[in-house]
Amino acid sequence: AGNNESYQHARRQWNLVDDQNLVYKFMNEFDMAMNLLEEKHGWLNIAMGFAAERYHEEDKTISFERAGLVFCFNFHPSKSHTDYKVGLNEAGEYRIVLDSDWPEFGGHNRRERGITCHTNKEGHMGKKCHIKTYLPCR
């Protein structure tokens, strides 16, 4: 780093989150919700295992399982993924517990919160089964 990783010249402006005209408030809300979810499930103390290995440049997605949760990220600026397959080893019913697309996080609320997703018996990416989910772009 150009400043030898010194905090002396870092401009941390914590007040930006309080300005209701800026989007920093949404990032702060998401950060708080994510920390509460981590307290509940403790995924930071669990070894990570990839659910699917679809993390290439074209899709701009990452998916993995950790502590009984499935994390799916779409980093593409304009391409949403419909029926995106995520390979899993644990069959069952899954629901969304945190979504950056929810309005309280500045998202567009493109999915219903109560919708659940059931696994399909067909394996995918070396896993025993899979789910299909919608991954909207941000």
mmCIF file of C-alpha atoms in Angstrom:
data_model
loop_
_atom_site.group_PDB
_atom_site.id
_atom_site.type_symbol
_atom_site.label_atom_id
_atom_site.label_comp_id
_atom_site.label_asym_id
_atom_site.label_seq_id
_atom_site.Cartn_x
_atom_site.Cartn_y
_atom_site.Cartn_z
ATOM 1 C CA ALA A 1 0.000 0.000 0.000
ATOM 2 C CA GLY A 2 1.138 3.535 -0.726
ATOM 3 C CA ASN A 3 0.942 4.615 2.914
ATOM 4 C CA ASN A 4 2.704 1.486 4.265
ATOM 5 C CA GLU A 5 -0.687 0.297 5.578
ATOM 6 C CA SER A 6 -0.807 3.148 8.073
ATOM 7 C CA TYR A 7 -4.113 4.075 9.690
ATOM 8 C CA GLN A 8 -2.788 7.556 10.411
ATOM 9 C CA HIS A 9 -3.854 8.832 6.971
ATOM 10 C CA ALA A 10 -6.942 6.655 6.531
ATOM 11 C CA ARG A 11 -10.136 8.644 6.185
ATOM 12 C CA ARG A 12 -12.736 6.545 7.971
ATOM 13 C CA GLN A 13 -15.975 8.495 7.788
ATOM 14 C CA TRP A 14 -18.334 6.601 10.058
ATOM 15 C CA ASN A 15 -20.811 9.492 9.844
ATOM 16 C CA LEU A 16 -21.736 8.552 6.250
ATOM 17 C CA VAL A 17 -24.045 5.803 7.495
ATOM 18 C CA ASP A 18 -26.171 8.436 9.284
ATOM 19 C CA ASP A 19 -26.835 10.463 6.119
ATOM 20 C CA GLN A 20 -30.226 9.189 4.877
ATOM 21 C CA ASN A 21 -29.472 10.501 1.364
ATOM 22 C CA LEU A 22 -26.587 8.034 0.917
ATOM 23 C CA VAL A 23 -26.632 4.257 0.393
ATOM 24 C CA TYR A 24 -24.166 3.590 3.216
ATOM 25 C CA LYS A 25 -27.159 3.123 5.532
ATOM 26 C CA PHE A 26 -28.162 0.038 3.502
ATOM 27 C CA MET A 27 -24.696 -1.493 3.751
ATOM 28 C CA ASN A 28 -24.771 -0.880 7.495
ATOM 29 C CA GLU A 29 -28.181 -2.570 7.818
ATOM 30 C CA PHE A 30 -26.979 -5.582 5.821
ATOM 31 C CA ASP A 31 -23.820 -5.795 7.912
ATOM 32 C CA MET A 32 -25.868 -5.821 11.130
ATOM 33 C CA ALA A 33 -28.253 -8.485 9.785
ATOM 34 C CA MET A 34 -25.340 -10.637 8.616
ATOM 35 C CA ASN A 35 -23.659 -10.399 12.025
ATOM 36 C CA LEU A 36 -26.892 -11.405 13.786
ATOM 37 C CA LEU A 37 -27.259 -14.377 11.446
ATOM 38 C CA GLU A 38 -23.659 -15.401 12.140
ATOM 39 C CA GLU A 39 -24.304 -15.237 15.896
ATOM 40 C CA LYS A 40 -27.258 -17.580 15.396
ATOM 41 C CA HIS A 41 -25.523 -20.113 13.107
ATOM 42 C CA GLY A 42 -21.800 -19.639 13.821
ATOM 43 C CA TRP A 43 -20.541 -20.207 10.274
ATOM 44 C CA LEU A 44 -17.224 -18.477 10.903
ATOM 45 C CA ASN A 45 -16.124 -21.338 13.164
ATOM 46 C CA ILE A 46 -17.017 -24.059 10.651
ATOM 47 C CA ALA A 47 -14.844 -25.359 7.821
ATOM 48 C CA MET A 48 -16.035 -24.117 4.443
ATOM 49 C CA GLY A 49 -17.133 -26.509 1.727
ATOM 50 C CA PHE A 50 -18.083 -25.436 -1.776
ATOM 51 C CA ALA A 51 -21.625 -26.369 -2.789
ATOM 52 C CA ALA A 52 -20.924 -25.860 -6.472
ATOM 53 C CA GLU A 53 -17.932 -24.819 -8.429
ATOM 54 C CA ARG A 54 -19.623 -22.261 -10.650
ATOM 55 C CA TYR A 55 -17.400 -19.304 -10.027
ATOM 56 C CA HIS A 56 -16.158 -18.378 -13.439
ATOM 57 C CA GLU A 57 -15.866 -14.997 -15.099
ATOM 58 C CA GLU A 58 -18.993 -15.299 -17.242
ATOM 59 C CA ASP A 59 -21.451 -16.084 -14.417
ATOM 60 C CA LYS A 60 -19.693 -14.002 -11.743
ATOM 61 C CA THR A 61 -21.234 -16.231 -9.056
ATOM 62 C CA ILE A 62 -20.007 -18.036 -5.971
ATOM 63 C CA SER A 63 -21.946 -20.688 -4.055
ATOM 64 C CA PHE A 64 -20.979 -22.655 -0.963
ATOM 65 C CA GLU A 65 -22.371 -24.472 2.085
ATOM 66 C CA ARG A 66 -21.377 -23.653 5.611
ATOM 67 C CA ALA A 67 -22.951 -24.462 9.011
ATOM 68 C CA GLY A 68 -26.112 -25.816 7.392
ATOM 69 C CA LEU A 69 -26.587 -22.692 5.278
ATOM 70 C CA VAL A 70 -26.142 -22.235 1.533
ATOM 71 C CA PHE A 71 -24.547 -18.985 0.406
ATOM 72 C CA CYS A 72 -25.147 -17.830 -3.175
ATOM 73 C CA PHE A 73 -23.647 -14.633 -4.546
ATOM 74 C CA ASN A 74 -24.171 -13.010 -7.936
ATOM 75 C CA PHE A 75 -21.606 -10.301 -8.606
ATOM 76 C CA HIS A 76 -22.663 -9.647 -12.199
ATOM 77 C CA PRO A 77 -23.671 -5.997 -12.648
ATOM 78 C CA SER A 78 -26.472 -6.667 -15.137
ATOM 79 C CA LYS A 79 -27.133 -10.414 -15.560
ATOM 80 C CA SER A 80 -29.600 -12.186 -13.285
ATOM 81 C CA HIS A 81 -29.570 -15.988 -13.213
ATOM 82 C CA THR A 82 -32.909 -17.800 -13.403
ATOM 83 C CA ASP A 83 -33.047 -21.427 -12.216
ATOM 84 C CA TYR A 84 -29.401 -21.274 -11.172
ATOM 85 C CA LYS A 85 -28.351 -24.803 -10.173
ATOM 86 C CA VAL A 86 -26.501 -25.228 -6.891
ATOM 87 C CA GLY A 87 -25.241 -28.717 -6.051
ATOM 88 C CA LEU A 88 -25.768 -29.871 -2.450
ATOM 89 C CA ASN A 89 -25.160 -32.978 -0.381
ATOM 90 C CA GLU A 90 -28.104 -32.452 1.978
ATOM 91 C CA ALA A 91 -31.582 -32.974 0.503
ATOM 92 C CA GLY A 92 -34.473 -30.996 1.904
ATOM 93 C CA GLU A 93 -36.277 -27.694 1.889
ATOM 94 C CA TYR A 94 -34.342 -24.425 1.853
ATOM 95 C CA ARG A 95 -35.508 -20.852 2.446
ATOM 96 C CA ILE A 96 -33.891 -17.447 2.137
ATOM 97 C CA VAL A 97 -32.746 -16.064 5.490
ATOM 98 C CA LEU A 98 -30.788 -13.044 4.225
ATOM 99 C CA ASP A 99 -30.997 -11.336 0.850
ATOM 100 C CA SER A 100 -29.221 -8.149 -0.216
ATOM 101 C CA ASP A 101 -32.131 -7.601 -2.635
ATOM 102 C CA TRP A 102 -34.546 -6.886 0.245
ATOM 103 C CA PRO A 103 -35.679 -3.243 0.400
ATOM 104 C CA GLU A 104 -34.199 -2.589 3.859
ATOM 105 C CA PHE A 105 -30.800 -3.229 2.280
ATOM 106 C CA GLY A 106 -31.467 -0.986 -0.737
ATOM 107 C CA GLY A 107 -32.513 -3.848 -3.000
ATOM 108 C CA HIS A 108 -35.410 -4.203 -5.417
ATOM 109 C CA ASN A 109 -37.330 -6.936 -3.525
ATOM 110 C CA ARG A 110 -37.580 -9.242 -6.553
ATOM 111 C CA ARG A 111 -38.271 -12.425 -4.544
ATOM 112 C CA GLU A 112 -40.893 -13.254 -1.954
ATOM 113 C CA ARG A 113 -39.422 -13.916 1.480
ATOM 114 C CA GLY A 114 -41.639 -16.878 2.282
ATOM 115 C CA ILE A 115 -40.754 -18.881 -0.819
ATOM 116 C CA THR A 116 -38.993 -22.160 -0.124
ATOM 117 C CA CYS A 117 -36.858 -24.226 -2.430
ATOM 118 C CA HIS A 118 -36.876 -28.029 -2.491
ATOM 119 C CA THR A 119 -33.916 -30.065 -3.637
ATOM 120 C CA ASN A 120 -34.052 -32.117 -6.821
ATOM 121 C CA LYS A 121 -32.797 -35.701 -6.624
ATOM 122 C CA GLU A 122 -30.477 -35.279 -9.606
ATOM 123 C CA GLY A 123 -26.890 -34.605 -8.571
ATOM 124 C CA HIS A 124 -24.952 -31.586 -9.739
ATOM 125 C CA MET A 125 -21.244 -30.644 -9.676
ATOM 126 C CA GLY A 126 -20.341 -33.844 -7.831
ATOM 127 C CA LYS A 127 -23.001 -33.371 -5.153
ATOM 128 C CA LYS A 128 -25.924 -35.702 -4.341
ATOM 129 C CA CYS A 129 -28.735 -33.298 -5.231
ATOM 130 C CA HIS A 130 -29.332 -29.703 -6.243
ATOM 131 C CA ILE A 131 -31.616 -26.723 -5.867
ATOM 132 C CA LYS A 132 -32.584 -24.181 -8.479
ATOM 133 C CA THR A 133 -32.700 -20.611 -7.327
ATOM 134 C CA TYR A 134 -33.021 -17.125 -8.745
ATOM 135 C CA LEU A 135 -29.927 -14.976 -8.353
ATOM 136 C CA PRO A 136 -30.764 -11.381 -9.275
ATOM 137 C CA CYS A 137 -28.054 -8.972 -10.283
ATOM 138 C CA ARG A 138 -27.381 -6.101 -7.969
#
